[in-house]
PDB file of C-alpha atoms in Angstrom:
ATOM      1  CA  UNK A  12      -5.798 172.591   2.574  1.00 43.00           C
ATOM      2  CA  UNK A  13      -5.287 175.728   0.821  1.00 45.00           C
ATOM      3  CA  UNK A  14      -1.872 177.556   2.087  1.00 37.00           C
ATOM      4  CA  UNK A  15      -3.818 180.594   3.268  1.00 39.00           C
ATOM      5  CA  UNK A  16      -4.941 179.322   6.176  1.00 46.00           C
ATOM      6  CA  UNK A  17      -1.936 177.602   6.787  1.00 48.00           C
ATOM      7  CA  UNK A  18      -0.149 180.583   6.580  1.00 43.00           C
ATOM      8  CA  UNK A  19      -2.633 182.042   8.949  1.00 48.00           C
ATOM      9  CA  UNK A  20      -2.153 179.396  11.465  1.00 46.00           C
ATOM     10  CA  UNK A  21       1.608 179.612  11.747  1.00 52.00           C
ATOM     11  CA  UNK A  22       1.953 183.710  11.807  1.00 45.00           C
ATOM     12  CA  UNK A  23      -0.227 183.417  14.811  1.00 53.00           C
ATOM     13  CA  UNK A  24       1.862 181.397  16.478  1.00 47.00           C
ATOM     14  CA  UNK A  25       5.064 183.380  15.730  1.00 45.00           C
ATOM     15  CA  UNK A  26       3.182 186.558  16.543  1.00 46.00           C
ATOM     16  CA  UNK A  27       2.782 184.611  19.907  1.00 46.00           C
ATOM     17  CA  UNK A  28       6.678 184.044  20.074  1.00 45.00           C
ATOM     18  CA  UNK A  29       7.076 187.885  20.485  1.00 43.00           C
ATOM     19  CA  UNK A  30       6.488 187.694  24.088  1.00 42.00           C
ATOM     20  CA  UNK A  31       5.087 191.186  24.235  1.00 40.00           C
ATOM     21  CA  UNK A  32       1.449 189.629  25.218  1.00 40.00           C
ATOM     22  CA  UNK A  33       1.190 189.982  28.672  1.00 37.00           C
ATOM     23  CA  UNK A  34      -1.609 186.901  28.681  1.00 39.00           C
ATOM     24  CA  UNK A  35       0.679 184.260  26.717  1.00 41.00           C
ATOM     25  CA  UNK A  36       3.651 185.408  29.182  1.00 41.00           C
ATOM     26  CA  UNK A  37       1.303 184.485  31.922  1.00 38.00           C
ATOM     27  CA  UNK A  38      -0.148 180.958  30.422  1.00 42.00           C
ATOM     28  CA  UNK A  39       3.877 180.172  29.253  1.00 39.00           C
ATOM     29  CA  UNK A  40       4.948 181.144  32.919  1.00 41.00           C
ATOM     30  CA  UNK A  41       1.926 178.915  34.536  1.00 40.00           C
ATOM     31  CA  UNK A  42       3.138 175.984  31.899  1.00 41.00           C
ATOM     32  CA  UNK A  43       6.318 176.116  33.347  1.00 40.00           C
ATOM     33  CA  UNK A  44       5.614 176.134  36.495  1.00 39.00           C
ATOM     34  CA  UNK A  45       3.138 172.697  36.077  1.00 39.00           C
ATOM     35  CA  UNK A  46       5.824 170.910  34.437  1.00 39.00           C
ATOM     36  CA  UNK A  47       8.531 171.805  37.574  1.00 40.00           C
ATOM     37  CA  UNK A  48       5.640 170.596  39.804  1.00 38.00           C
ATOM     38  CA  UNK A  49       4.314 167.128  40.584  1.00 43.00           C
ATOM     39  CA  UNK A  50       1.454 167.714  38.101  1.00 71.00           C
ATOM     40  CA  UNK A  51       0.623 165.015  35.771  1.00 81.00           C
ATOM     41  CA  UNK A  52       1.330 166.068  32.025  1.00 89.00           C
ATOM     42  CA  UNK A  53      -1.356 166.731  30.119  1.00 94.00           C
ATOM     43  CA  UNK A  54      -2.928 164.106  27.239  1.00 97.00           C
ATOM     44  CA  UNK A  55      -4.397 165.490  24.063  1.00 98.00           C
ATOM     45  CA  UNK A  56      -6.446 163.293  21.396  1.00 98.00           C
ATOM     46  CA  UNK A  57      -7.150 164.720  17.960  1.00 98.00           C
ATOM     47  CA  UNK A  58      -9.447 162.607  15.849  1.00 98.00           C
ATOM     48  CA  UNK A  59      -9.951 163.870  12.210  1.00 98.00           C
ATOM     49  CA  UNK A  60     -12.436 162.194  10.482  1.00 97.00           C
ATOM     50  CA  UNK A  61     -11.145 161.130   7.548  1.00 96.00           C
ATOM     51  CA  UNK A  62     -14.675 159.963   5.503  1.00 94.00           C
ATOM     52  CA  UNK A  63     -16.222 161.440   2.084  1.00 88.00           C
ATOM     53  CA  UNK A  64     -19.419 163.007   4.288  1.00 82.00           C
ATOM     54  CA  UNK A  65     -16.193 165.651   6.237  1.00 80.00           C
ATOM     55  CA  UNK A  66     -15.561 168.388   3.559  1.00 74.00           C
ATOM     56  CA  UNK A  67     -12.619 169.723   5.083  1.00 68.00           C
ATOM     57  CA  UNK A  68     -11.145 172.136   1.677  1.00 68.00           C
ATOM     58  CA  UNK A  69     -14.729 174.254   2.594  1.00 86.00           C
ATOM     59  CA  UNK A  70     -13.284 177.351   3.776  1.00 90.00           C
ATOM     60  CA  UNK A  71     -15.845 177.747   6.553  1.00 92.00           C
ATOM     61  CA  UNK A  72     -14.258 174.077   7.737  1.00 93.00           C
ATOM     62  CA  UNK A  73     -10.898 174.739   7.055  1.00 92.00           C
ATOM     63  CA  UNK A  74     -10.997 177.855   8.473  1.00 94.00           C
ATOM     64  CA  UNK A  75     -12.619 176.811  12.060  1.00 96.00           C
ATOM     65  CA  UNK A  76     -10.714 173.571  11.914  1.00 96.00           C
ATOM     66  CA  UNK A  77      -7.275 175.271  11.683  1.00 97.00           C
ATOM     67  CA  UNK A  78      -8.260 178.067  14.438  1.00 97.00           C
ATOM     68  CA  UNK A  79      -9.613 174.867  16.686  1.00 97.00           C
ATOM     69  CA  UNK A  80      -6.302 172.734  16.068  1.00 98.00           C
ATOM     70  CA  UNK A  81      -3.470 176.044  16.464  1.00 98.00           C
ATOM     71  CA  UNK A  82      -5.476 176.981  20.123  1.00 97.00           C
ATOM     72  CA  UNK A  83      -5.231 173.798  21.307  1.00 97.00           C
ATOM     73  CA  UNK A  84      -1.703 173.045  20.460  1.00 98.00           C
ATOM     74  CA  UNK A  85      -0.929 176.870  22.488  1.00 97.00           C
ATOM     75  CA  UNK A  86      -3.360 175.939  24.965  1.00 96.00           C
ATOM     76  CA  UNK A  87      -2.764 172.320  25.560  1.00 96.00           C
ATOM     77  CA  UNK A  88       1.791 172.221  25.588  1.00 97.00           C
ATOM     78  CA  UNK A  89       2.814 173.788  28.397  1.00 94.00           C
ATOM     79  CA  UNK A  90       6.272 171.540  28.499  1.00 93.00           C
ATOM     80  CA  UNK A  91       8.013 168.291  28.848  1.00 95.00           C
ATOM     81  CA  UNK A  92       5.345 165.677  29.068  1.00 94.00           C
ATOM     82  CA  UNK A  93       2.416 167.189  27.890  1.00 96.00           C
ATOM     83  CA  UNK A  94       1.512 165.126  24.824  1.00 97.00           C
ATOM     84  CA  UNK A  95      -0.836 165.062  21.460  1.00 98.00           C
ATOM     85  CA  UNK A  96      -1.904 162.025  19.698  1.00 98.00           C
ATOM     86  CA  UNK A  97      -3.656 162.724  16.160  1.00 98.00           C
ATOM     87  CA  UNK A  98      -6.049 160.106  15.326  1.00 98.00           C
ATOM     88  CA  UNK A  99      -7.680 159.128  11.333  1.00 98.00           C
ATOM     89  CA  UNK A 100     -11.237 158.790  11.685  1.00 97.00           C
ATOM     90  CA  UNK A 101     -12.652 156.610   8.998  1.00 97.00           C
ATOM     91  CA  UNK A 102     -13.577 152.634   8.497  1.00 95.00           C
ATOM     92  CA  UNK A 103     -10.410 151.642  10.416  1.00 95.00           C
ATOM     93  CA  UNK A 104      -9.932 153.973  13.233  1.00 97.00           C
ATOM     94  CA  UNK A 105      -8.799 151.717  15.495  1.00 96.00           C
ATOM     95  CA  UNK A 106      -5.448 151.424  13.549  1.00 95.00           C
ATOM     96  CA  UNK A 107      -5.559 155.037  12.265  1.00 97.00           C
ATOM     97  CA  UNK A 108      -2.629 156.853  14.637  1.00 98.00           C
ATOM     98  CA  UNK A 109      -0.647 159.437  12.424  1.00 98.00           C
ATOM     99  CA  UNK A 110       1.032 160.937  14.850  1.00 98.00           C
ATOM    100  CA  UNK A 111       2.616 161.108  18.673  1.00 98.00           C
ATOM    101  CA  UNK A 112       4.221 164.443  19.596  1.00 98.00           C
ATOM    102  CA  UNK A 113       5.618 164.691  22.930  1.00 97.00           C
ATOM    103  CA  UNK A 114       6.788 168.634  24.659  1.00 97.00           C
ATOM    104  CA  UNK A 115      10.817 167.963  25.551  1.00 95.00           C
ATOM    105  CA  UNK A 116      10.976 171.362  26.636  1.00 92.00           C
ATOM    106  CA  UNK A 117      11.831 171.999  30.079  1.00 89.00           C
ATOM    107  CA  UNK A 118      12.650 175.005  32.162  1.00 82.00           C
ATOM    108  CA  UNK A 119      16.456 174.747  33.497  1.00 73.00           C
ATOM    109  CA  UNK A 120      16.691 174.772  37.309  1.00 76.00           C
ATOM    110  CA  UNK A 121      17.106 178.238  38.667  1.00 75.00           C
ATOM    111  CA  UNK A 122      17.988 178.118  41.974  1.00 75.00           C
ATOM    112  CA  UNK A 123      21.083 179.762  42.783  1.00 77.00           C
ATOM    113  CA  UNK A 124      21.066 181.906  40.141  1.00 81.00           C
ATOM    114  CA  UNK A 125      21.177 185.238  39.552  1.00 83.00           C
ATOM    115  CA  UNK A 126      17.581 187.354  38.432  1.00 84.00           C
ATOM    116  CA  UNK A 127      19.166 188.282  35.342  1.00 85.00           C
ATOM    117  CA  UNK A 128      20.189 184.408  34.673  1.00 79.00           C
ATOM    118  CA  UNK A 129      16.918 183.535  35.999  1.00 80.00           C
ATOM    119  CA  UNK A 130      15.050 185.868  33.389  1.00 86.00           C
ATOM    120  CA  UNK A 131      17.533 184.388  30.495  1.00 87.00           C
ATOM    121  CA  UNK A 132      15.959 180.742  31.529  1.00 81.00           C
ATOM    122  CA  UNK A 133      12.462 181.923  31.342  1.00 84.00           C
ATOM    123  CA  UNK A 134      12.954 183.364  27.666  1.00 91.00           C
ATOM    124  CA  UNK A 135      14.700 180.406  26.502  1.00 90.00           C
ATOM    125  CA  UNK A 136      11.994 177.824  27.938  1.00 92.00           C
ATOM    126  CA  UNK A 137       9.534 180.247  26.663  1.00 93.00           C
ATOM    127  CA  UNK A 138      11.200 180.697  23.110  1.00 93.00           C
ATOM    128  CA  UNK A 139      11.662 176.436  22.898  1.00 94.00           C
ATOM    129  CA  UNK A 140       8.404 175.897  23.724  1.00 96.00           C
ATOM    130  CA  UNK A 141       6.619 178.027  21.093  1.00 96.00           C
ATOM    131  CA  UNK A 142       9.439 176.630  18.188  1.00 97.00           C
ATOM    132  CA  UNK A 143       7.825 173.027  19.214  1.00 97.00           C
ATOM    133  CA  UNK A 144       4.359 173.955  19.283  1.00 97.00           C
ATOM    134  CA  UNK A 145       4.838 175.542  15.683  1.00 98.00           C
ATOM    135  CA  UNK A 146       6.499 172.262  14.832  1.00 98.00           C
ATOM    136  CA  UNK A 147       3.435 169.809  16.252  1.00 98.00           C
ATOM    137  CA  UNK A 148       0.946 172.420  14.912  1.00 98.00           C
ATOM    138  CA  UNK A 149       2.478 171.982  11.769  1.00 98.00           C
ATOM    139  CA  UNK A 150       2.218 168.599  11.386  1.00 98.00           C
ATOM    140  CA  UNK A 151      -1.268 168.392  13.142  1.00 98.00           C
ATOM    141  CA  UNK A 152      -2.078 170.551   9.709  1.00 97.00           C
ATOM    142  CA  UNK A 153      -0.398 168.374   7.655  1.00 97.00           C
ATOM    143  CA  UNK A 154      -2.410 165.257   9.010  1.00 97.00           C
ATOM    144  CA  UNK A 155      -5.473 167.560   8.131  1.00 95.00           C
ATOM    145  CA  UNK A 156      -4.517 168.861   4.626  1.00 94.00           C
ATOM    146  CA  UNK A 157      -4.202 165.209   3.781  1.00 94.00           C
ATOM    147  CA  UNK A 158      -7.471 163.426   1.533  1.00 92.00           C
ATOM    148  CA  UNK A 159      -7.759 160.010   2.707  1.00 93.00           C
ATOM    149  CA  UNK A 160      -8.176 158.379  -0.896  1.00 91.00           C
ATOM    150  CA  UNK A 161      -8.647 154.854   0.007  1.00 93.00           C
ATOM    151  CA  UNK A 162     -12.038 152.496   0.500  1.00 92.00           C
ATOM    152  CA  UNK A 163     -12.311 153.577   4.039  1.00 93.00           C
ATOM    153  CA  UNK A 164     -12.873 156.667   3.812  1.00 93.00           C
ATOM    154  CA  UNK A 165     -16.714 155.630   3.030  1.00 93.00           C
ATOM    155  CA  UNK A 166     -17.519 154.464   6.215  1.00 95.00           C
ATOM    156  CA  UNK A 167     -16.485 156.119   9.981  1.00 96.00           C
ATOM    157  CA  UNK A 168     -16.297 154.225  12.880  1.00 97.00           C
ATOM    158  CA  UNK A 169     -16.515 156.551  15.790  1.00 98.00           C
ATOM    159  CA  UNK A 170     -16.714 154.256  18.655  1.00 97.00           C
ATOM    160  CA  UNK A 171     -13.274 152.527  17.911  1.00 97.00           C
ATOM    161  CA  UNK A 172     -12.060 155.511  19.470  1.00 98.00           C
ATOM    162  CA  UNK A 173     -12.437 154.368  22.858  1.00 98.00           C
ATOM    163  CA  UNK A 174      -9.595 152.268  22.443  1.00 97.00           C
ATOM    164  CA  UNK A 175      -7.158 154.994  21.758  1.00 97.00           C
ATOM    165  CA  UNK A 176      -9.162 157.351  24.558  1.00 98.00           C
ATOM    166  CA  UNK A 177      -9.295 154.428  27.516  1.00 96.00           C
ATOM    167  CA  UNK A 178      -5.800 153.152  26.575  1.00 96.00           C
ATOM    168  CA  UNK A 179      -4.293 156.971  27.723  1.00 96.00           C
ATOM    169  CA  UNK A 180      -7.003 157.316  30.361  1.00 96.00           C
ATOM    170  CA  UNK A 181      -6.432 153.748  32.457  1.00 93.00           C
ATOM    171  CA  UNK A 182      -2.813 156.193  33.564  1.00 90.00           C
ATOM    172  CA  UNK A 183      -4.739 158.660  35.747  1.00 87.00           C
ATOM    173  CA  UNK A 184      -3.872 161.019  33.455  1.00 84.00           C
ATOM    174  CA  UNK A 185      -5.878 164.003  32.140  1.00 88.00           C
ATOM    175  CA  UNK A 186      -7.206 163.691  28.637  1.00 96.00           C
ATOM    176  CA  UNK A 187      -8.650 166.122  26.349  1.00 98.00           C
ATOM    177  CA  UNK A 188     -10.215 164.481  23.139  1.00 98.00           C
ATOM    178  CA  UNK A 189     -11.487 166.714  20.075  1.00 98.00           C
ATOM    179  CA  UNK A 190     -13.561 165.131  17.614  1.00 98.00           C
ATOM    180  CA  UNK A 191     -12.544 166.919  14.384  1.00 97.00           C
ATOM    181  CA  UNK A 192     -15.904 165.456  12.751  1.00 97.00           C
ATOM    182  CA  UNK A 193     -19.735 165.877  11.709  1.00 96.00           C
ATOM    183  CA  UNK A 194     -20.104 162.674  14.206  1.00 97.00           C
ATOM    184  CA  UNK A 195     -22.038 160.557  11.731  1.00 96.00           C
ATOM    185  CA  UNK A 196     -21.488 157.181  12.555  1.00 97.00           C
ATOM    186  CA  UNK A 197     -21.621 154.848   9.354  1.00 95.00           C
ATOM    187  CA  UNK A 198     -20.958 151.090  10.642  1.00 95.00           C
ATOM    188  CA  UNK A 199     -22.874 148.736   8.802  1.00 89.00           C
ATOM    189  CA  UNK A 200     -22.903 145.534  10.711  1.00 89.00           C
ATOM    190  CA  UNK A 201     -26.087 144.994  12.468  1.00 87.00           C
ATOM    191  CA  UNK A 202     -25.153 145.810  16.046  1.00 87.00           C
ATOM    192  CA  UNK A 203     -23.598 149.244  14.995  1.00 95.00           C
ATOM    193  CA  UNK A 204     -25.031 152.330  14.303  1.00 96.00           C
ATOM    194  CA  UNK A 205     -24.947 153.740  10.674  1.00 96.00           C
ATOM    195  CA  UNK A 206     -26.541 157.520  10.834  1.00 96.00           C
ATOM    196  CA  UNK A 207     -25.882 157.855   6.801  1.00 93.00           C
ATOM    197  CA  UNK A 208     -29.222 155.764   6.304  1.00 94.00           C
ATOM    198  CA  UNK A 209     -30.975 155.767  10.073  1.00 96.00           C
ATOM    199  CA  UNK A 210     -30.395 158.428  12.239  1.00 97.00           C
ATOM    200  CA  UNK A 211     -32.471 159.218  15.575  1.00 97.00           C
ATOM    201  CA  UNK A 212     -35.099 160.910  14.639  1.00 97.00           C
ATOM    202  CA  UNK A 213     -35.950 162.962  17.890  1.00 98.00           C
ATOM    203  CA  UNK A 214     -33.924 163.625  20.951  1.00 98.00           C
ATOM    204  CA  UNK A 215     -35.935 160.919  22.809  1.00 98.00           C
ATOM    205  CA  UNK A 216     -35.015 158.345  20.247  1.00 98.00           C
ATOM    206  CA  UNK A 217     -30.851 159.750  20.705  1.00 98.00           C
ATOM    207  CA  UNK A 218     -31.111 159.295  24.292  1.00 98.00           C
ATOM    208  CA  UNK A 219     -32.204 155.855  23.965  1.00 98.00           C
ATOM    209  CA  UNK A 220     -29.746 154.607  21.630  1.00 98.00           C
ATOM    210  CA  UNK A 221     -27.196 156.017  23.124  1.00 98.00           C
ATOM    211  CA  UNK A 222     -28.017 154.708  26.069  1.00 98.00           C
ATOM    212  CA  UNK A 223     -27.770 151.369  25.156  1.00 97.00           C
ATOM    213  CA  UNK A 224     -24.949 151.101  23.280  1.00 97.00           C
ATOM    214  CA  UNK A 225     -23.011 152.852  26.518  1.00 97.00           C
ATOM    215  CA  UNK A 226     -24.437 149.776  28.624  1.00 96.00           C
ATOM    216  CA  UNK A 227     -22.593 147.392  26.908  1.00 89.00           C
ATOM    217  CA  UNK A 228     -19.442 149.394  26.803  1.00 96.00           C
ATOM    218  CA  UNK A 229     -18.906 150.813  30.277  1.00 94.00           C
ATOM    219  CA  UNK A 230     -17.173 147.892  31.376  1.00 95.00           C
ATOM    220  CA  UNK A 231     -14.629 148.200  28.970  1.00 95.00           C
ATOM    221  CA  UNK A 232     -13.980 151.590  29.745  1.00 96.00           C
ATOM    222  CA  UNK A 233     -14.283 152.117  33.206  1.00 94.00           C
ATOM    223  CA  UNK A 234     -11.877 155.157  33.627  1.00 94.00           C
ATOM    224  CA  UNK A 235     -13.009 157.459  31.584  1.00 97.00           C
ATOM    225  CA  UNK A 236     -14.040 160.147  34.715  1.00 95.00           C
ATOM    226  CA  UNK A 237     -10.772 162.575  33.743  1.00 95.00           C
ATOM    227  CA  UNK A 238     -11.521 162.959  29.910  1.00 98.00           C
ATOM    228  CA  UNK A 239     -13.203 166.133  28.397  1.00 98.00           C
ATOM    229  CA  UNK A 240     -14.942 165.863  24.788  1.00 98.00           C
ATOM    230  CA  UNK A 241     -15.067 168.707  22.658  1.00 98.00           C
ATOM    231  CA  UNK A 242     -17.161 167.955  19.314  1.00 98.00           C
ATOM    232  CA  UNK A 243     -15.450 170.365  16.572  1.00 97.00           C
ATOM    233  CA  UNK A 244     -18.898 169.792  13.715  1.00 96.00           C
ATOM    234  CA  UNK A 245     -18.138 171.374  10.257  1.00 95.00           C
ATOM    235  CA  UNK A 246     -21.256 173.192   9.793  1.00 93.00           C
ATOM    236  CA  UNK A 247     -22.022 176.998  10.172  1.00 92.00           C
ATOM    237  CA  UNK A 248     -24.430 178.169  12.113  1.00 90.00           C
ATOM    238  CA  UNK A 249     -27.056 178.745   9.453  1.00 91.00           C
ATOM    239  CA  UNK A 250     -27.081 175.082   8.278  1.00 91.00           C
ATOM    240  CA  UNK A 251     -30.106 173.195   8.221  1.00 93.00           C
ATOM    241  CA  UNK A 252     -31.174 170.875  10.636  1.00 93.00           C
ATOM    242  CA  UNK A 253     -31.444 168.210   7.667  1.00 91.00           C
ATOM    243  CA  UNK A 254     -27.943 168.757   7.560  1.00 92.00           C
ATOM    244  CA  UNK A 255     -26.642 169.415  10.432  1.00 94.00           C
ATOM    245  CA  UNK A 256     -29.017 166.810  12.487  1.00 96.00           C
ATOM    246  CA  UNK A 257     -29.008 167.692  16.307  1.00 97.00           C
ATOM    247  CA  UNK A 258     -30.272 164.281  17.219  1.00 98.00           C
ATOM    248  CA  UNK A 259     -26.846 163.042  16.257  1.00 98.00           C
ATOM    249  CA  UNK A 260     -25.235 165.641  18.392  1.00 97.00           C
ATOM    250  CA  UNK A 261     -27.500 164.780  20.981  1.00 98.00           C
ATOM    251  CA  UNK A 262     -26.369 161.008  20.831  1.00 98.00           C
ATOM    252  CA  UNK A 263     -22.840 161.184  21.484  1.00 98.00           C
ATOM    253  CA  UNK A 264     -23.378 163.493  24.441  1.00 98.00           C
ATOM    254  CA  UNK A 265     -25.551 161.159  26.284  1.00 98.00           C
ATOM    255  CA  UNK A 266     -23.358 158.282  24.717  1.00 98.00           C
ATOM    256  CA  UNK A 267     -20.299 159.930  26.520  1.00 98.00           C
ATOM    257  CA  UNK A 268     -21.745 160.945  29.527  1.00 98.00           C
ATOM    258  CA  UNK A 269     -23.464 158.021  30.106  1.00 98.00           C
ATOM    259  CA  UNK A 270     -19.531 156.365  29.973  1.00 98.00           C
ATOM    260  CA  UNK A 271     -18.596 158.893  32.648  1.00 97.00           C
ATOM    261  CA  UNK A 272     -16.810 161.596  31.171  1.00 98.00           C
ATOM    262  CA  UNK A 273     -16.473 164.808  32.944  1.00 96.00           C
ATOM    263  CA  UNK A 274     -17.670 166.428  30.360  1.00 97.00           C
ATOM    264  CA  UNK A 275     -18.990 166.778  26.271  1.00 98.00           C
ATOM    265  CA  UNK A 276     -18.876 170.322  24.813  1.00 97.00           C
ATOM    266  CA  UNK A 277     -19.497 171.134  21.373  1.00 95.00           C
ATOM    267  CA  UNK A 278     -17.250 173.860  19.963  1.00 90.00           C
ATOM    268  CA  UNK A 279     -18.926 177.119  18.081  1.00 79.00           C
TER     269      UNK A 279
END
């Protein structure tokens, strides 16, 4: 990844230290005051795919990508608990975990104390928490920046990611997943899908396939009703359809929401 934009990434996030933005004061003060409550900390899954068809050193990619991954790391760590797994997308995803960051920031118990004392405690929970998210977002860049030079980077298995996504989701717990990827799956055994050499040809066709390879997975995964998917595709808007092939697209969203999730977004 060239160092401009991660440069970019990390003066954003100390220009958000500053604490003269009325709007981050109010989302830090909100995180604080989930993480004092009995609210359930908050799950984050990052999958970067990892496979020769993701060009990520295109500055259009690395450019959206890094935006994508230094909002979500603000908007997602709100304090102690709140967690981000980062994911490698490629022929072995299953086993591809790089990283687990976990927020140990906490706000210190006020009562008793003074407003002035109280105050101090809010800009020292406020000032820890943006030092960590700099630290995870840093990494989280890192992860990114890095070519995956070995043989499986030429094929992506997609669907292995339910493992990693029902594994955090059997806890109750919210989960955001963001799919970091052009979603072509490229699994060559015969009862996989492998979009490099047949892809659904018309929305129809998506909905059916997807379809059926949900059936025979929503057992496995029945407790997927508190995850949101975000699809992060590295295409501009003026790429072809040939491409950029909306039947794909249209796949994994009836794929997912046929497993029950709340909800499948693709981020512009």
């Amino acid at each position: 990844m060239k160092i401009y934009w991660l440069t970019f990434a990390l003066l954003g996030l100390l220009t958000a230290c500053g604490g003269d933005n009325s709007e981050q004061n109010t989302q830090q003060e909100t995180g604080a005051s989930e993480t004092t409550s009995s609210s359930k900390p908050k799950n984050t899954l990052v999958f970067l795919d990892k496979s020769l068809s993701v060009n990520e050193d295109a500055a259009y990619v690395e450019k959206k990508y890094t935006k994508v991954l230094t909002d979500l790391v603000q908007r997602d760590i709100n304090g102690a608990g709140d967690k981000i797994e980062v994911w490698l997308m490629h022929e072995n995803t299953a086993k591809g975990k790089a990283l687990e960051l976990t927020s140990r920031t906490a706000l210190e118990a006020t009562e008793g104390m003074s407003q002035t004392d109280v105050e101090a405690a809010q800009t020292n929970y406020d000032f820890s928490l943006q030092k960590e998210r700099l630290g995870f977002t840093k990494q989280i860049l890192s992860q990114l920046a890095t070519p995956n030079e070995s043989r499986s980077n030429k094929q992506t298995d997609i669907q292995a990611s339910l493992q990693a996504i029902g594994a955090v989701a059997s806890k109750g717990e919210p989960v955001e997943v963001y799919y970091f990827s052009d979603m072509v799956e490229s699994m060559p055994q015969k009862s996989r899908r492998d979009f490099h050499h047949t892809p659904p040809k018309t929305t129809a066709q998506a909905d059916e396939w997807a379809k059926a390879d949900a059936l025979g997975l929503k057992s496995q995964y029945p407790n997927l009703t508190g995850v949101a998917v975000h699809m992060v595709l590295p295409f501009e808007p003026t790429t072809s359809s040939k491409i950029n092939n909306p039947n794909i697209t249209q796949y994994w969203k009836t794929f997912f929401t046929e497993l029950g999730v709340k909800s499948v977004t693709e981020e512009i």
